PDB file of C-alpha atoms in Angstrom:
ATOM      1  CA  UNK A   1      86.640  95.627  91.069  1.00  0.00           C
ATOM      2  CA  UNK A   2      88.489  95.988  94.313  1.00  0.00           C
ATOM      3  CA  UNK A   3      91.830  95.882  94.567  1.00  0.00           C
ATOM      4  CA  UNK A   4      94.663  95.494  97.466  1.00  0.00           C
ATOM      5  CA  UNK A   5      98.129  94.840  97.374  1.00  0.00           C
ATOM      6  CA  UNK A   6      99.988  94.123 100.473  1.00  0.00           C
ATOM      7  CA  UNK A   7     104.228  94.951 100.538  1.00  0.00           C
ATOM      8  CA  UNK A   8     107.105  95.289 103.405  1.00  0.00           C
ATOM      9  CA  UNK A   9     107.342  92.140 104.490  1.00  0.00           C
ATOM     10  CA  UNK A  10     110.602  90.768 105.246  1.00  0.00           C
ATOM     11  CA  UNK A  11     112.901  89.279 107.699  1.00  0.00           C
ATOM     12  CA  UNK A  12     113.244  90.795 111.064  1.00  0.00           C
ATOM     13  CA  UNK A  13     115.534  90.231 114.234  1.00  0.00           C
ATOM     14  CA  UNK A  14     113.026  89.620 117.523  1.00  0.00           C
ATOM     15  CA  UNK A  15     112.507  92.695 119.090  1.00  0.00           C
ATOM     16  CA  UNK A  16     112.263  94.331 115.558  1.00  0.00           C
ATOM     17  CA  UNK A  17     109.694  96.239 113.789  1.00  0.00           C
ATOM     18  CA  UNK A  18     107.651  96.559 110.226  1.00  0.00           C
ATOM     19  CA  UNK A  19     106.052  98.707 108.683  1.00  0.00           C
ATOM     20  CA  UNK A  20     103.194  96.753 106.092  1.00  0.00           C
ATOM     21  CA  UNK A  21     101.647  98.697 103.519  1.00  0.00           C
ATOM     22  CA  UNK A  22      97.800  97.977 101.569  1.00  0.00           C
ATOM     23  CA  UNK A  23      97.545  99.628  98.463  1.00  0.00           C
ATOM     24  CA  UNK A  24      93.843 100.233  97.400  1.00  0.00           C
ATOM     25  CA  UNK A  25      92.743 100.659  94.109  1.00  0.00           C
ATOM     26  CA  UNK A  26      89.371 101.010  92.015  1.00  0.00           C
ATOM     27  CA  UNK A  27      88.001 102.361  95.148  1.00  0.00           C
ATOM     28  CA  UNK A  28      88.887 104.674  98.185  1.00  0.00           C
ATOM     29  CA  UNK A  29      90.114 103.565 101.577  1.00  0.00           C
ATOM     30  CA  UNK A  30      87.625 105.506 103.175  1.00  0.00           C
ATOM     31  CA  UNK A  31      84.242 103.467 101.592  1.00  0.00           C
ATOM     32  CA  UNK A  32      85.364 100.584 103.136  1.00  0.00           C
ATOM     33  CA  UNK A  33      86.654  98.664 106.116  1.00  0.00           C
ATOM     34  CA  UNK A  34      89.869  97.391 106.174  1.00  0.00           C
ATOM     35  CA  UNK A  35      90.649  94.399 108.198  1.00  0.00           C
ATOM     36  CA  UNK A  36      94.210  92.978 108.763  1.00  0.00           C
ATOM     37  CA  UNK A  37      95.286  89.178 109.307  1.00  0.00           C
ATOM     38  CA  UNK A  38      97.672  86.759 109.369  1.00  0.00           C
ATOM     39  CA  UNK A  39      98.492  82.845 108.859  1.00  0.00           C
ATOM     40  CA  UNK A  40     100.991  80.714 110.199  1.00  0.00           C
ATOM     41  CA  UNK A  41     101.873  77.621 108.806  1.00  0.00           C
ATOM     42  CA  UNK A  42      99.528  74.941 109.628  1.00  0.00           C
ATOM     43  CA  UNK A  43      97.101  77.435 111.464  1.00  0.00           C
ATOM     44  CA  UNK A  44      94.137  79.057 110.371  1.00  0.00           C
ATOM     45  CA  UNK A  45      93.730  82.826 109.289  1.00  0.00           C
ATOM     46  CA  UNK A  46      94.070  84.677 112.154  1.00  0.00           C
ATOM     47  CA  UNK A  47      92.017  88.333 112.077  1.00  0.00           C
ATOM     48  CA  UNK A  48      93.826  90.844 114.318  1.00  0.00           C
ATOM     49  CA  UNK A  49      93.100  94.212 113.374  1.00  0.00           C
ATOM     50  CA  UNK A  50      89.989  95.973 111.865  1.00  0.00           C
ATOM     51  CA  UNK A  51      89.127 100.324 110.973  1.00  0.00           C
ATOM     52  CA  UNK A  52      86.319 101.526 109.646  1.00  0.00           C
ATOM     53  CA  UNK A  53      87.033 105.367 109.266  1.00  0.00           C
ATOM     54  CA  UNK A  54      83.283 105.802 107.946  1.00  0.00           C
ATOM     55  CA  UNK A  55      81.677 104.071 110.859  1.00  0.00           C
ATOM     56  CA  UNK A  56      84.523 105.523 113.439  1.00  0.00           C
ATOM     57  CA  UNK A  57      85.673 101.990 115.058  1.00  0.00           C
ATOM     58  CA  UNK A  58      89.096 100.088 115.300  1.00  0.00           C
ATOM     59  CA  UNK A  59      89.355  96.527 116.941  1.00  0.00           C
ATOM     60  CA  UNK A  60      92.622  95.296 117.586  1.00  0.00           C
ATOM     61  CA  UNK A  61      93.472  91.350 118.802  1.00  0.00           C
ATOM     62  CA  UNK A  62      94.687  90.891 122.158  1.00  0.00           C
ATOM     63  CA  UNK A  63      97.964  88.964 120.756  1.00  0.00           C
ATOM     64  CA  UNK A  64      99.152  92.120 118.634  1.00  0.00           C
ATOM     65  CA  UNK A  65      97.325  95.150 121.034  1.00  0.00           C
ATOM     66  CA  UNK A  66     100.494  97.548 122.131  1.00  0.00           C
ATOM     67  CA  UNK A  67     102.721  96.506 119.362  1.00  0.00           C
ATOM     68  CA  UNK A  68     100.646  96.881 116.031  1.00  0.00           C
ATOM     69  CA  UNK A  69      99.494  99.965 114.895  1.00  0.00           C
ATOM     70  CA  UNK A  70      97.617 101.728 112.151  1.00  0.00           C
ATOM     71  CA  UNK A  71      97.885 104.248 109.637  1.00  0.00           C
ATOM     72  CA  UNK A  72      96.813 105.979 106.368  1.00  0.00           C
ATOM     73  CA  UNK A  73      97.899 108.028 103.740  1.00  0.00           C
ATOM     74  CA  UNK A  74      94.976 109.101 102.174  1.00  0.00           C
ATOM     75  CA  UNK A  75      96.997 111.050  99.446  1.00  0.00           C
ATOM     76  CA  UNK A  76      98.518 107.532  98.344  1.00  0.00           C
ATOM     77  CA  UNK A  77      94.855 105.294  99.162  1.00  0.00           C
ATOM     78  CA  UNK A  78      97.214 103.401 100.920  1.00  0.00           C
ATOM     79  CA  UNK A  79      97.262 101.879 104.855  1.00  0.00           C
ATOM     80  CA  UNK A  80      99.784 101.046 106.908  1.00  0.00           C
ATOM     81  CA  UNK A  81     100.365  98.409 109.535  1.00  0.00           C
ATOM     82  CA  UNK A  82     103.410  99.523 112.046  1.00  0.00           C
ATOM     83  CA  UNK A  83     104.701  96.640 114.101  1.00  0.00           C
ATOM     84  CA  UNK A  84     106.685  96.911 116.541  1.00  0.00           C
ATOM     85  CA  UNK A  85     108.341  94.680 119.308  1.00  0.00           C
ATOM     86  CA  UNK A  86     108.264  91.592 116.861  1.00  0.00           C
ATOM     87  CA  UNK A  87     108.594  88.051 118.424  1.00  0.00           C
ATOM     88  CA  UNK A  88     108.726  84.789 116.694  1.00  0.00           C
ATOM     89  CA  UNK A  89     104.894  83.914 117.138  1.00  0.00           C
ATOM     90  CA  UNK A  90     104.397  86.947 115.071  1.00  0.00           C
ATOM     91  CA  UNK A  91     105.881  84.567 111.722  1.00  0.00           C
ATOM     92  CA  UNK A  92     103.164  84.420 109.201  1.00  0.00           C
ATOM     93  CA  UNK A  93     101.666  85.647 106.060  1.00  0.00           C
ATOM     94  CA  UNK A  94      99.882  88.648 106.070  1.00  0.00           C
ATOM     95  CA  UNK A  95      96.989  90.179 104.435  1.00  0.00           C
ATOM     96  CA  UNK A  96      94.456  93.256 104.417  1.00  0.00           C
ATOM     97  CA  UNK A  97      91.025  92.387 103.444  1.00  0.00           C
ATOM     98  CA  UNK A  98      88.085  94.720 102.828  1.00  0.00           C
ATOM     99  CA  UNK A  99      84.522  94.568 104.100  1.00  0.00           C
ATOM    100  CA  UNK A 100      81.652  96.767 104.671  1.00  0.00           C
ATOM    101  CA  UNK A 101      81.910  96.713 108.796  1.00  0.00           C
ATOM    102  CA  UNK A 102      84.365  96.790 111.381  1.00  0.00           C
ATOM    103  CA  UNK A 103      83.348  94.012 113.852  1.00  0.00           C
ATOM    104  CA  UNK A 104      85.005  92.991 116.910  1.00  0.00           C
ATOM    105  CA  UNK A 105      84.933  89.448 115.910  1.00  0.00           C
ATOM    106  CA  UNK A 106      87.379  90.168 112.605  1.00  0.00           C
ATOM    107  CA  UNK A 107      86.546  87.129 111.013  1.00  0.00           C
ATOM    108  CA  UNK A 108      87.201  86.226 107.398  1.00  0.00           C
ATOM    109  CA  UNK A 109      83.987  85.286 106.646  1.00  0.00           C
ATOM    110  CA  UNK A 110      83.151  88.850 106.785  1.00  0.00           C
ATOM    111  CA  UNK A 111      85.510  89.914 104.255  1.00  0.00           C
ATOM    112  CA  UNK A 112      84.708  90.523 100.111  1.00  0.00           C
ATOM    113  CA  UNK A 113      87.840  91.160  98.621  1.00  0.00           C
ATOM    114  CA  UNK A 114      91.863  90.119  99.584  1.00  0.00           C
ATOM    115  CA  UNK A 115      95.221  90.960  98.895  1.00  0.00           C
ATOM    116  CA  UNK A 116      97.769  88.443  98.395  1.00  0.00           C
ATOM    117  CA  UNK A 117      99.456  88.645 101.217  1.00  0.00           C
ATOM    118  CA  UNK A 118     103.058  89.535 101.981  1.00  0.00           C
ATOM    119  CA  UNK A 119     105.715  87.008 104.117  1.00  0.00           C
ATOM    120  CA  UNK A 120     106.824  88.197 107.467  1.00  0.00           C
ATOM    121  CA  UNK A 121     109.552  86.273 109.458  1.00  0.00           C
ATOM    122  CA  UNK A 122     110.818  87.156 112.968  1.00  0.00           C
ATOM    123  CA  UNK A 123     113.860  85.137 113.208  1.00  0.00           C
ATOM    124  CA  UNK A 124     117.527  85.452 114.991  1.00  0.00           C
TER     125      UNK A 124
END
């Protein structure tokens, strides 16, 4: 069974960064894709970040494109989500998610299996 574990979350000034970590286990980063997203209170799941190293494609969300970034460390199975320039909107819970395809549309319909999400607050 697939397994993810999100960490770093954490208070942050505005203006701040993160760095977000998935942990994958019972299966390699690389045989699936792995989709990123976030919830505000009182606001639906919000997809805003998608790689698929076996297909070759990346989609990132408008809201988060110049400011989130990703990363791997294929030694530890385990991605990373920079963020950067952190702004109050930003507030939420967030999660990876697995799924055989990257799509454009990152939509959690698409997704199989979840982490449990990790709190991150941008807050003066």
């Amino acid at each position: 069974q697939v397994h993810l574990v999100e960490s770093g979350g954490g208070l942050v000034q505005p203006g701040g960064s993160l760095r977000l970590s998935c942990a994958a286990s019972r299966f390699t980063l690389d045989s699936y894709a792995i989709g990123w997203f976030r919830q505000a209170p009182g606001k639906e799941r919000e997809g805003i970040l998608c790689i698929s190293t076996r297909h070759g494609s990346t989609y990132i969300a408008e809201s988060v494109k110049g400011r989130f970034t990703i990363s791997r460390d294929n030694a530890k199975n385990t991605m990373y989500l920079q963020m950067n320039s952190l702004n109050p909107e930003d507030t939420a819970v967030y999660y990876c998610a697995a799924a055989r395809f990257c799509l454009a549309t990152i939509k959690t319909n698409d997704y199989d299996y979840w982490g449990q999400g990790t709190q991150v607050t941008v807050s003066s």
